[in-house]
Short mmCIF file of C-alpha atoms and ligand atoms in Angstrom, two decimals:
data_model
loop_
_atom_site.label_atom_id
_atom_site.label_comp_id
_atom_site.label_asym_id
_atom_site.label_seq_id
_atom_site.Cartn_x
_atom_site.Cartn_y
_atom_site.Cartn_z
CA MET A 1098 111.92 76.88 94.25
CA ASP A 1099 114.95 78.58 92.64
CA LYS A 1100 113.07 79.99 89.66
CA LEU A 1101 111.81 83.39 88.59
CA TYR A 1102 109.57 83.81 85.58
CA ILE A 1103 109.49 87.11 83.69
CA ALA A 1104 107.14 88.48 81.06
CA ASN A 1105 108.27 91.64 79.25
CA GLY A 1106 105.84 94.02 77.60
CA GLN A 1107 103.26 96.72 78.20
CA ASP A 1108 100.04 94.70 78.35
CA PRO A 1109 99.75 93.70 82.04
CA LEU A 1110 96.56 91.65 81.61
CA ARG A 1111 97.99 89.51 78.81
CA MET A 1112 101.40 89.18 80.52
CA THR A 1113 99.80 88.05 83.81
CA LEU A 1114 97.65 85.45 82.06
CA ASP A 1115 100.64 84.21 80.06
CA LEU A 1116 102.74 83.84 83.23
CA LEU A 1117 100.00 82.00 85.12
CA ASN A 1118 99.15 79.70 82.23
CA ARG A 1119 102.82 78.92 81.74
CA VAL A 1120 103.54 78.10 85.41
CA ASN A 1121 100.04 76.91 86.43
CA PRO A 1122 100.83 77.40 90.15
CA LEU A 1123 97.47 76.28 91.59
CA GLN A 1124 97.05 73.12 89.56
CA ASN A 1125 97.07 70.82 92.60
CA GLU A 1126 94.89 72.98 94.87
CA ASP A 1127 91.35 72.10 95.94
CA ARG A 1128 88.91 74.31 94.00
CA ASN A 1129 87.04 75.25 97.23
CA ILE A 1130 89.96 76.95 98.96
CA SER A 1131 89.71 80.55 100.07
CA ILE A 1132 92.11 82.76 98.08
CA GLY A 1133 93.29 86.26 99.00
CA ILE A 1134 94.94 88.61 96.50
CA LYS A 1135 97.08 91.31 98.17
CA PRO A 1136 98.05 94.17 95.84
CA ASN A 1137 100.03 97.27 96.79
CA LEU A 1138 97.51 100.10 97.15
CA VAL A 1139 99.63 102.13 99.52
CA CYS A 1140 97.76 105.30 98.54
CA ALA A 1141 94.95 106.41 96.25
CA SER A 1142 97.03 106.97 93.12
CA PRO A 1143 96.46 105.40 89.67
CA ALA A 1144 98.96 102.72 88.64
CA GLU A 1145 100.47 104.82 85.86
CA HIS A 1146 101.92 107.16 88.54
CA GLY A 1147 104.13 104.32 89.74
CA ALA A 1148 102.85 103.69 93.29
CA THR A 1149 100.15 101.02 93.02
CA THR A 1150 99.63 97.60 91.45
CA HIS A 1151 98.11 97.74 87.97
CA PRO A 1152 94.44 96.65 88.16
CA GLU A 1153 94.94 94.67 84.93
CA ILE A 1154 97.30 92.34 86.81
CA ILE A 1155 94.65 91.71 89.47
CA GLU A 1156 92.08 91.18 86.70
CA GLY A 1157 94.40 88.68 84.99
CA ILE A 1158 94.78 86.74 88.25
CA ILE A 1159 90.99 86.71 88.76
CA ILE A 1160 90.30 85.56 85.17
CA TYR A 1161 92.85 82.76 85.59
CA LEU A 1162 91.40 81.64 88.93
CA LEU A 1163 87.78 81.69 87.73
CA ASP A 1164 88.76 79.82 84.58
CA LYS A 1165 90.38 77.09 86.72
CA GLY A 1166 87.22 76.74 88.83
CA PHE A 1167 88.21 78.73 91.94
CA LYS A 1168 85.34 80.84 93.26
CA ASN A 1169 86.20 81.86 96.80
CA ILE A 1170 88.39 84.86 95.94
CA ARG A 1171 88.81 88.25 97.58
CA VAL A 1172 91.15 91.24 97.26
CA ILE A 1173 92.57 92.40 100.59
CA GLU A 1174 94.51 95.56 101.43
CA GLY A 1175 95.10 98.23 104.06
CA SER A 1176 96.61 101.47 102.65
CA TRP A 1177 99.25 103.39 104.55
CA VAL A 1178 98.56 105.50 107.62
CA GLY A 1179 96.74 108.66 106.58
CA ASP A 1180 95.04 107.34 103.42
CA SER A 1181 91.77 105.50 102.84
CA THR A 1182 91.86 101.99 101.35
CA LYS A 1183 88.33 102.46 100.02
CA ARG A 1184 89.42 105.58 98.18
CA ALA A 1185 92.40 103.65 96.78
CA PHE A 1186 90.09 100.82 95.58
CA LYS A 1187 88.03 103.44 93.74
CA VAL A 1188 90.81 105.63 92.31
CA CYS A 1189 92.94 102.65 91.25
CA GLY A 1190 90.16 100.96 89.26
CA TYR A 1191 89.56 98.02 91.62
CA GLU A 1192 85.87 98.78 92.20
CA GLU A 1193 85.13 98.14 88.52
CA ILE A 1194 86.92 94.80 88.63
CA SER A 1195 85.06 93.88 91.81
CA LYS A 1196 81.69 94.58 90.15
CA LYS A 1197 82.62 92.92 86.85
CA TYR A 1198 83.69 89.61 88.45
CA ASN A 1199 81.72 89.79 91.71
CA ILE A 1200 84.90 89.64 93.80
CA PRO A 1201 84.78 91.37 97.23
CA LEU A 1202 87.27 94.08 98.16
CA ILE A 1203 88.23 93.83 101.84
CA ASP A 1204 89.51 96.98 103.55
CA LEU A 1205 91.75 95.66 106.31
CA LYS A 1206 91.60 98.98 108.17
CA GLY A 1207 88.21 97.80 109.44
CA ASP A 1208 89.45 94.32 110.39
CA SER A 1209 90.08 92.95 113.88
CA TYR A 1210 93.51 91.48 114.59
CA VAL A 1211 95.13 88.44 116.10
CA THR A 1212 98.50 88.33 117.83
CA ARG A 1213 101.30 86.03 116.71
CA SER A 1214 104.78 85.75 118.17
CA TYR A 1215 108.03 85.27 116.34
CA LYS A 1216 111.14 85.11 118.51
CA GLU A 1217 111.03 88.13 120.87
CA LEU A 1218 108.43 90.05 118.83
CA GLU A 1219 104.67 90.01 119.22
CA LEU A 1220 102.98 90.97 115.95
CA LYS A 1221 99.41 92.12 115.46
CA ILE A 1222 98.07 90.83 112.14
CA CYS A 1223 94.66 91.39 110.53
CA LYS A 1224 92.37 88.46 111.21
CA THR A 1225 91.26 88.06 107.57
CA VAL A 1226 94.75 86.78 106.71
CA PHE A 1227 94.14 83.68 108.83
CA ASP A 1228 90.82 82.94 107.10
CA LEU A 1229 92.71 82.31 103.85
CA ASP A 1230 94.04 79.03 102.49
CA TYR A 1231 96.09 80.62 99.72
CA LEU A 1232 97.65 84.11 99.58
CA ILE A 1233 98.80 85.76 96.35
CA ASN A 1234 101.15 88.67 97.03
CA VAL A 1235 101.09 91.24 94.20
CA PRO A 1236 103.63 93.98 95.11
CA LEU A 1237 105.43 96.52 92.94
CA ILE A 1238 109.16 96.53 92.26
CA LYS A 1239 109.46 100.05 93.66
CA GLY A 1240 111.69 102.50 95.48
CA HIS A 1241 111.14 103.52 99.11
CA CYS A 1242 112.66 106.59 100.73
CA GLN A 1243 113.39 104.81 104.05
CA THR A 1244 114.13 101.16 103.19
CA LYS A 1245 115.46 101.97 99.66
CA ILE A 1246 113.19 99.42 97.97
CA THR A 1247 109.85 97.76 98.57
CA CYS A 1248 108.64 94.59 96.90
CA ALA A 1249 107.37 91.21 98.16
CA LEU A 1250 108.65 91.22 101.76
CA LYS A 1251 107.56 94.75 102.64
CA ASN A 1252 104.20 94.50 100.88
CA LEU A 1253 102.92 92.35 103.78
CA LYS A 1254 102.91 95.48 105.93
CA GLY A 1255 99.49 96.20 104.40
CA LEU A 1256 98.19 93.16 106.34
CA ILE A 1257 98.63 94.73 109.77
CA PRO A 1258 96.53 97.40 111.57
CA ASP A 1259 97.53 101.09 111.33
CA THR A 1260 98.65 101.14 114.97
CA GLU A 1261 101.00 98.25 114.20
CA LYS A 1262 102.30 100.02 111.07
CA ARG A 1263 103.28 102.96 113.29
CA ARG A 1264 104.90 100.58 115.79
CA PHE A 1265 106.93 98.93 112.98
CA HIS A 1266 108.46 102.36 112.32
CA THR A 1267 109.44 102.74 115.97
CA MET A 1268 111.30 99.42 115.60
CA GLY A 1269 113.19 100.62 112.53
CA LEU A 1270 111.09 98.66 109.99
CA HIS A 1271 113.68 96.10 108.91
CA LYS A 1272 113.43 93.53 111.67
CA PRO A 1273 109.63 93.57 112.01
CA ILE A 1274 109.26 93.27 108.22
CA ALA A 1275 111.53 90.21 108.18
CA TYR A 1276 109.75 88.68 111.19
CA LEU A 1277 106.30 89.35 109.70
CA ASN A 1278 107.36 87.22 106.75
CA ALA A 1279 108.24 84.38 109.10
CA VAL A 1280 104.60 84.37 110.26
CA ILE A 1281 102.76 85.08 106.98
CA LYS A 1282 103.95 83.03 104.04
CA PRO A 1283 102.32 83.91 100.72
CA ASN A 1284 101.94 80.98 98.34
CA LEU A 1285 102.61 82.93 95.16
CA ILE A 1286 104.17 86.29 94.23
CA ILE A 1287 103.42 88.28 91.10
CA ALA A 1288 105.44 91.50 91.09
CA ASP A 1289 104.43 94.53 89.00
CA GLY A 1290 107.41 96.10 87.25
CA ILE A 1291 105.49 97.87 84.50
CA CYS A 1292 106.22 101.52 85.40
CA PRO A 1293 107.17 101.79 89.10
CA ASP A 1294 108.62 104.84 90.81
CA PRO A 1295 112.24 103.88 91.68
CA TYR A 1296 112.52 106.52 94.42
CA PHE A 1297 109.29 107.09 96.28
CA GLU A 1298 106.65 104.79 97.70
CA GLU A 1299 103.84 107.19 96.83
CA GLY A 1300 104.83 107.40 93.14
CA GLY A 1301 104.90 110.42 90.86
CA ARG A 1302 108.07 109.64 88.91
CA PRO A 1303 107.28 106.39 87.05
CA VAL A 1304 109.96 104.69 84.96
CA ASN A 1305 109.10 102.11 82.28
CA LEU A 1306 110.58 98.77 83.29
CA ASN A 1307 108.05 96.85 81.17
CA ARG A 1308 108.01 93.58 83.11
CA ILE A 1309 106.04 91.36 85.45
CA LEU A 1310 107.75 88.79 87.62
CA LEU A 1311 106.32 85.54 88.99
CA GLY A 1312 108.03 83.67 91.81
CA PHE A 1313 107.47 81.76 95.03
CA ASP A 1314 110.35 82.89 97.25
CA PRO A 1315 110.02 86.47 98.62
CA VAL A 1316 113.76 86.78 99.33
CA LEU A 1317 114.61 85.77 95.77
CA VAL A 1318 112.00 88.14 94.30
CA ASP A 1319 113.27 91.02 96.47
CA CYS A 1320 116.91 90.32 95.55
CA TYR A 1321 115.91 90.63 91.90
CA ALA A 1322 113.95 93.83 92.64
CA ALA A 1323 116.91 95.35 94.52
CA GLN A 1324 119.24 94.70 91.58
CA VAL A 1325 116.81 96.20 89.07
CA LEU A 1326 116.53 99.31 91.26
CA GLY A 1327 120.31 99.75 91.40
CA TYR A 1328 121.19 98.18 94.76
CA LYS A 1329 123.11 95.12 95.87
CA PRO A 1330 120.49 92.88 97.56
CA TYR A 1331 122.14 92.94 100.99
CA GLU A 1332 122.21 96.75 101.00
CA ILE A 1333 118.55 96.28 101.89
CA LYS A 1334 118.73 95.23 105.52
CA TYR A 1335 115.39 93.45 105.70
CA ILE A 1336 116.30 91.21 102.74
CA ARG A 1337 119.41 90.05 104.59
CA LEU A 1338 117.47 89.56 107.83
CA ALA A 1339 114.78 87.54 106.01
CA LYS A 1340 117.45 85.37 104.42
CA ASP A 1341 119.08 84.85 107.84
CA GLU A 1342 115.69 83.80 109.27
CA GLY A 1343 115.41 81.11 106.57
CA ILE A 1344 112.46 82.81 104.86
CA GLY A 1345 114.02 82.32 101.42
CA TYR A 1346 117.16 82.12 99.35
CA PRO A 1347 119.11 84.87 97.58
CA LEU A 1348 119.87 85.09 93.88
CA SER A 1349 122.73 82.77 92.96
CA GLU A 1350 124.24 81.03 89.97
CA ASN A 1351 121.61 78.32 90.56
CA THR A 1352 118.71 80.74 90.08
CA ALA A 1353 116.92 80.18 86.81
CA ILE A 1354 115.47 83.44 85.45
CA ILE A 1355 113.11 82.33 82.73
CA ASN A 1356 111.75 84.81 80.20
CA ILE A 1357 108.48 83.28 79.06
CA TYR A 1358 108.55 85.11 75.74
CA GLU A 1359 111.64 83.37 74.47
CA SER A 1360 111.27 84.84 71.00
CA HIS A 1361 111.31 88.43 72.38
CA LYS A 1362 114.44 90.32 73.25
CA PRO A 1363 114.07 90.72 77.06
CA ASP A 1364 114.03 94.26 78.44
CA ASP A 1365 116.82 94.28 81.05
CA THR A 1366 116.59 97.97 81.95
CA LYS A 1367 118.05 98.73 85.39
CA ILE A 1368 117.85 101.94 87.38
CA THR A 1369 120.88 103.88 88.60
CA GLN A 1370 119.98 105.65 91.84
CA LYS A 1371 120.63 109.39 92.12
CA ASP A 1372 122.26 110.76 95.26
CA LYS A 1373 119.64 112.76 97.20
CA LYS A 1374 121.98 115.21 98.96
CA TYR A 1375 119.09 117.32 100.27
CA LEU A 1376 118.16 114.48 102.64
CA LYS A 1377 121.19 115.41 104.78
CA ILE A 1378 119.12 118.19 106.39
CA VAL A 1379 116.57 115.65 107.72
CA ASP A 1380 116.79 113.95 111.12
CA GLU A 1381 114.37 111.05 110.84
CA ALA A 1382 113.59 108.87 113.84
CA ASP A 1383 110.80 106.29 113.60
CA ALA A 1384 108.74 108.30 111.09
CA CYS A 1385 105.72 106.68 109.44
CA SER A 1386 106.10 106.04 105.70
CA ALA A 1387 103.50 108.60 104.61
CA CYS A 1388 104.97 111.32 106.84
CA TYR A 1389 108.58 110.84 105.76
CA SER A 1390 107.63 110.31 102.15
CA ASN A 1391 105.63 113.55 102.06
CA LEU A 1392 108.59 115.43 103.57
CA VAL A 1393 111.01 113.98 101.01
CA SER A 1394 108.63 114.87 98.17
CA ALA A 1395 108.38 118.42 99.55
CA LEU A 1396 112.16 118.72 99.79
CA GLU A 1397 112.55 117.45 96.28
CA LYS A 1398 110.30 120.27 95.08
CA LEU A 1399 112.14 122.86 97.18
CA ASN A 1400 115.49 121.49 96.04
CA ALA A 1401 114.58 122.18 92.44
CA SER A 1402 114.44 125.89 93.32
CA GLY A 1403 117.65 125.80 95.43
CA ILE A 1404 115.87 126.48 98.74
CA THR A 1405 117.12 123.38 100.61
CA GLU A 1406 120.68 124.73 100.64
CA LYS A 1407 119.52 127.72 102.70
CA PHE A 1408 118.17 125.82 105.71
CA ALA A 1409 120.11 126.54 108.89
CA ASP A 1410 118.22 124.07 111.11
CA GLN A 1411 117.89 120.31 110.77
CA ILE A 1412 114.32 119.20 110.04
CA CYS A 1413 113.17 116.60 112.57
CA ILE A 1414 110.43 114.07 111.87
CA GLY A 1415 109.23 110.88 113.53
CA GLN A 1416 107.61 109.26 116.51
CA ALA A 1417 110.84 109.27 118.55
CA TYR A 1418 110.51 113.07 118.88
CA ARG A 1419 107.25 112.90 120.85
CA GLY A 1420 107.60 114.99 124.00
CA TYR A 1421 111.03 116.33 123.00
CA LYS A 1422 111.84 120.03 122.71
CA GLY A 1423 113.60 120.96 119.48
CA VAL A 1424 113.75 123.71 116.85
CA LEU A 1425 112.15 122.61 113.58
CA GLY A 1426 109.79 119.65 113.23
CA ILE A 1427 107.27 118.15 110.84
CA GLY A 1428 104.10 116.39 112.03
CA ASN A 1429 102.20 116.09 115.31
CA CYS A 1430 105.02 114.08 116.86
CA THR A 1431 107.14 117.25 116.98
CA SER A 1432 104.42 119.36 118.64
CA CYS A 1433 106.83 120.40 121.45
CA PHE A 1434 109.27 121.97 118.94
CA GLU A 1435 109.69 125.76 118.61
CA LYS A 1436 108.51 125.63 114.99
CA HIS A 1437 106.45 122.68 113.87
CA LEU A 1438 103.92 121.81 111.19
CA PRO A 1439 100.91 119.94 112.59
CA GLY A 1440 99.38 116.96 110.78
CA CYS A 1441 99.46 113.20 111.05
CA PRO A 1442 100.76 112.98 108.41
CA PRO A 1443 101.00 116.52 107.00
CA GLU A 1444 100.39 116.83 103.25
CA THR A 1445 103.30 117.48 100.87
CA GLU A 1446 101.95 120.84 99.72
CA ASP A 1447 101.50 121.99 103.34
CA ILE A 1448 105.11 121.03 104.08
CA VAL A 1449 106.31 122.95 101.00
CA ARG A 1450 104.39 126.07 102.14
CA PHE A 1451 105.58 125.73 105.74
CA LEU A 1452 109.25 125.37 104.82
CA LYS A 1453 109.10 128.11 102.18
CA ASP A 1454 107.57 130.53 104.70
CA LEU A 1455 110.48 129.91 107.08
S1 SF4 B 46 103.12 112.79 112.85
FE1 SF4 B 46 104.14 111.05 113.85
S2 SF4 B 46 102.58 109.44 114.06
FE2 SF4 B 46 101.81 110.99 112.59
S3 SF4 B 46 102.37 110.16 110.59
FE3 SF4 B 46 104.05 111.54 111.25
S4 SF4 B 46 105.55 110.23 112.30
FE4 SF4 B 46 103.63 109.07 112.13
#
């Protein structure tokens, strides 16, 4: 379906309800189906910091579903390696919604998994995913310090066990993300572009984009997200791979982008990415998102005080360094290095202290 629907504004609950009532995506579905809502709760950080899906969007989806007679609804998520999903449910306001509407919150970190193959890859996927009849993917339109952006396609990484998340990083992320989307096919996507962080997955630098997007094709949604965040869609390797695998279609002159508030002037704000020169001192090889992201956040802080220019050694990080001897490393994977900071992943403030002390 070559259509994207956009609601502009700052009231996520109202905008979500308006989008759903306008498109009515579940009108032909049996009311007894099992529905899973998958937000992005990568870490325990409130939505206004730019890392996680606004709880008002999830509440809007639940109100819409209950109003249409659907009852078998659950929210499913597995936060990134090193953080607790349960803590994220609490900090991000999802526990209140769960109590208010009697909707269960499923922490996929405690789930068993099943194995599915796509081409040469075997993928471990949380079992709960296969108990669902209808999956609603609710990502953010957000920056990512390794893959540049994250939106619909990458949000499915929260549906795999932590061990598999680590393995995805050893495979360079892009291909396994594309292949995962060949196995799991969400029925509906509602993307949060209210105030995402355009640079970092864990948030902290939110920018007001004032929009929510509804679509059905994850490639199309991600192409839109890439453009908003200042990239050409095919600069994001996993978008191109997903397109090549036939998972969806890119933006084209045939794409209808429909602003549902026709009387409003649409907010077309786009981000221009800043060059992060201080990343040149990092040698990253198969690092987990939380680990790399914490290092980049630490370097950003140190860069503000001019310290990054003084480093003589490259800073190594990632699973590919396990067992290797080197000079300066971050995380348990670099435990054989001369100087290394333990942790899996180490916290940003610990990295700042460690690098400053050097
Ligand atoms: S130390 Fe290694 S395994 Fe642990 S989070 Fe960092 S890269 Fe991943």
